[in-house]
Protein backbone atom coordinates (compact mmCIF):
# COMPACT_ATOMS: atom_id res chain seq x y z
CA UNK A 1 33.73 -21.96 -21.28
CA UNK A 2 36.55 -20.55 -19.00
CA UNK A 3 33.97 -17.66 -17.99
CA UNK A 4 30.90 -19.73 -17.21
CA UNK A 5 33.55 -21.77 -15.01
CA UNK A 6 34.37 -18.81 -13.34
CA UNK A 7 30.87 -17.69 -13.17
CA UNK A 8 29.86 -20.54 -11.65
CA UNK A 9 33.38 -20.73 -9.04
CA UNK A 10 32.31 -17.79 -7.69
CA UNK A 11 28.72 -18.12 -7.17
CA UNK A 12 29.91 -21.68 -5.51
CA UNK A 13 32.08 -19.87 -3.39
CA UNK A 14 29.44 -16.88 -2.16
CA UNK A 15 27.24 -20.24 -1.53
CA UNK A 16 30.31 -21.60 0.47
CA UNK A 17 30.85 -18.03 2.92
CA UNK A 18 26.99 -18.16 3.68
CA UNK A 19 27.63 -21.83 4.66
CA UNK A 20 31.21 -21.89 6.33
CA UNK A 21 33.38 -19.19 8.72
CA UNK A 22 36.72 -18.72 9.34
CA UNK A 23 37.36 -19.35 12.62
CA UNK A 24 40.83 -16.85 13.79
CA UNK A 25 43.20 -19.04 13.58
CA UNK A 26 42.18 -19.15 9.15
CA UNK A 27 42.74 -23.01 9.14
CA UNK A 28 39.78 -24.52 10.48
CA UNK A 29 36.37 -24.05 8.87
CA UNK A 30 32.99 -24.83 10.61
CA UNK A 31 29.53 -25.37 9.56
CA UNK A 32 27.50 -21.85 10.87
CA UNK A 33 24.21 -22.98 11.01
CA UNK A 34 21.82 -20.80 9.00
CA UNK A 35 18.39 -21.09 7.62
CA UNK A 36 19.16 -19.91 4.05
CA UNK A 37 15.75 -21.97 2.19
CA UNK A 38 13.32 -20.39 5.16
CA UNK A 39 14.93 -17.01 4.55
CA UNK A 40 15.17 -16.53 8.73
CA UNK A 41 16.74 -12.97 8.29
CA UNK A 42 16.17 -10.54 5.23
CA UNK A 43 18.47 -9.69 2.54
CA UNK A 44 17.96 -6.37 0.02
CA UNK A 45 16.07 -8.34 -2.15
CA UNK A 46 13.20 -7.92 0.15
CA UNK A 47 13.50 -3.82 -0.13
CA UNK A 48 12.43 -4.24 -3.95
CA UNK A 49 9.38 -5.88 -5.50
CA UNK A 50 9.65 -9.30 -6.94
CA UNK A 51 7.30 -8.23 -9.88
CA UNK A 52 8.04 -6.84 -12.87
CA UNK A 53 7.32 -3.04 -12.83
CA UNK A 54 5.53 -3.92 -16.42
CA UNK A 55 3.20 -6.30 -14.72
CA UNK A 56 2.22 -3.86 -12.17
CA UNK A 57 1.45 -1.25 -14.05
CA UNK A 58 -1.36 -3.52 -15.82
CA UNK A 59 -2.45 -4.90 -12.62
CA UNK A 60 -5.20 -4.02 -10.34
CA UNK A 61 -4.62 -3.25 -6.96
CA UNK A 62 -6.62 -5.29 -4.51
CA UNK A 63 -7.93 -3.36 -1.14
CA UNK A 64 -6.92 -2.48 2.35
CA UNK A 65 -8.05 -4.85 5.51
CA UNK A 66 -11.20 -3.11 7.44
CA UNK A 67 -11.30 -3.35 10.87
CA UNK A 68 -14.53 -5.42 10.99
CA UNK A 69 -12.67 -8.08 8.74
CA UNK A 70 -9.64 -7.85 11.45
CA UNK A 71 -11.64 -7.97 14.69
CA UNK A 72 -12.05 -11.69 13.91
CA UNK A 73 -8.20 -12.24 13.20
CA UNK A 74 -6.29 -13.92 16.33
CA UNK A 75 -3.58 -12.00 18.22
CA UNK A 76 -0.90 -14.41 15.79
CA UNK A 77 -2.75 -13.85 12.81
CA UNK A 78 -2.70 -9.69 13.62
CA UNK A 79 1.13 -9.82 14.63
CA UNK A 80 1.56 -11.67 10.98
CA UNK A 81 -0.17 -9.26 9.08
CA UNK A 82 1.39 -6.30 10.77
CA UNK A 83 4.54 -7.84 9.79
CA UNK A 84 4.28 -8.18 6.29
CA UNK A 85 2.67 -4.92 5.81
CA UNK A 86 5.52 -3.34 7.47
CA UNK A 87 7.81 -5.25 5.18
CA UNK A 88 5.65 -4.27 2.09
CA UNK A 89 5.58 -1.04 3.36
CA UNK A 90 9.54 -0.30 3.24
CA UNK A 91 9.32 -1.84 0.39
CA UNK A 92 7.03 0.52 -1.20
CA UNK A 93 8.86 3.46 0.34
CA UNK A 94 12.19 1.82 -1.37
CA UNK A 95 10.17 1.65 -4.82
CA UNK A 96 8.93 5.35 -3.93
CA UNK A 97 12.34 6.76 -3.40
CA UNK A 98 13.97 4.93 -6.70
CA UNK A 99 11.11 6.10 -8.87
CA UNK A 100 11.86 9.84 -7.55
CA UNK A 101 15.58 9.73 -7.98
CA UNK A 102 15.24 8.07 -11.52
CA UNK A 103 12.58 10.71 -12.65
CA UNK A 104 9.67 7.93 -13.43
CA UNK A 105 6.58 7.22 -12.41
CA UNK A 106 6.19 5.13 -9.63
CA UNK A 107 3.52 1.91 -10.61
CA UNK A 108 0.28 1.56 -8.46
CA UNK A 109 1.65 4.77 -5.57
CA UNK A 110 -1.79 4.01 -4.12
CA UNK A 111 -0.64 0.62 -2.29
CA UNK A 112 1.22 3.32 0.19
CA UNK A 113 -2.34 4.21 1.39
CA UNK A 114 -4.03 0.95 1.25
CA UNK A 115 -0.72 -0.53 3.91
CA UNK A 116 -1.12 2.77 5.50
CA UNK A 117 -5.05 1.85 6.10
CA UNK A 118 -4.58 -1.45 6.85
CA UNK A 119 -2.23 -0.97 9.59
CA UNK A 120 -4.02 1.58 10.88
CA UNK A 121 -7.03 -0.69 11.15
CA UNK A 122 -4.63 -3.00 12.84
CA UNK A 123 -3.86 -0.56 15.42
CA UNK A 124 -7.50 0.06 15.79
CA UNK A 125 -8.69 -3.43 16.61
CA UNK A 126 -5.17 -3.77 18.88
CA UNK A 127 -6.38 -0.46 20.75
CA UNK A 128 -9.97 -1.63 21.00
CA UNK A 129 -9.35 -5.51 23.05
CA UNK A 130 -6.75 -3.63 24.90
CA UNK A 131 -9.71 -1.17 26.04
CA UNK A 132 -11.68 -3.72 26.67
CA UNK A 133 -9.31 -5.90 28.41
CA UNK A 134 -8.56 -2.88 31.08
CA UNK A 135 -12.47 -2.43 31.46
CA UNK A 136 -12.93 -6.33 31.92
CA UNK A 137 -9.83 -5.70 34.34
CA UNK A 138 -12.02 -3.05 36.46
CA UNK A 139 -15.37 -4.66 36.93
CA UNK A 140 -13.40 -8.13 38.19
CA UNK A 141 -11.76 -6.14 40.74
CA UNK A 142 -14.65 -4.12 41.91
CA UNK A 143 -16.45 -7.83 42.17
CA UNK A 144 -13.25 -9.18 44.21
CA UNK A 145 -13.80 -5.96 46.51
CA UNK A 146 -17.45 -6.35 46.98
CA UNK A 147 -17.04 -10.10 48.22
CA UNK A 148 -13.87 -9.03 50.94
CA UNK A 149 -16.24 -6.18 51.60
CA UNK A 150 -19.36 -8.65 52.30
CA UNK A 151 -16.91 -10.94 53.79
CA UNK A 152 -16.23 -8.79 56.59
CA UNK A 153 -19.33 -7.55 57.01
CA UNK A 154 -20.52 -10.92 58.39
């Protein structure tokens, strides 16, 4: 009983520094807001993968994102996507680099790719409306010159 009361003391008082901070003077505490159920910044936990390695070996992989499937994605929805792919992404590299030092086979090593693809086809779709946006750019200037240019022409 005395070490599940400890147990618990301490994980009440990790809770309690996540909540609370010393100010200098060590005699007054106050409240630090932080967003701990919305997880508003990352802890380690998010460098390793939340399923079992058992699981994943029996799994199927699903596929990468084309770029036709991402041309109809919003700006948002593309910044999103990068984002979690970049998080599953270290991720992956963390898995990578624990399988290599513990001398065992890393589960389902083609996900690298498949993130690797997918952001790629990110970049792709970003690269393409940014080409277009610069062309779109051109032609309404050359129209804005050709009406001052018939402008002073009369």
């Amino acid at each position: 009983i005395v070490i599940v009361a400890l147990h618990l003391l301490r994980m009440i008082m990790q809770l309690m520094s996540k909540l609370f901070v010393f100010h200098s003077n060590k005699s007054l505490l106050t409240l630090q807001y932080r967003c701990i159920i919305s997880k508003q910044f990352s802890t380690l936990d998010d460098f390793r993968d939340s399923v079992s390695r058992e699981k994943r070996m029996q799994e199927p992989v699903g596929r990468a994102w084309s770029v036709r499937e991402l041309r109809r994605k919003s700006f948002d929805d593309l910044h999103k996507l990068w984002h979690v792919l970049y998080k599953e992404r270290n991720m992956l590299f963390t898995e990578h680099h624990l399988s290599r030092r513990n001398s065992i086979i890393m589960p389902q090593p083609e996900r690298i790719q498949k993130v690797k693809k997918s952001m790629g086809a990110i970049r792709h779709v970003l690269g393409e409306r940014k080409r277009k946006n610069l062309v779109e750019g051109e032609e309404s200037r050359a129209m804005v010159e050709e009406e001052d240019e018939s402008a002073t022409t009369e």
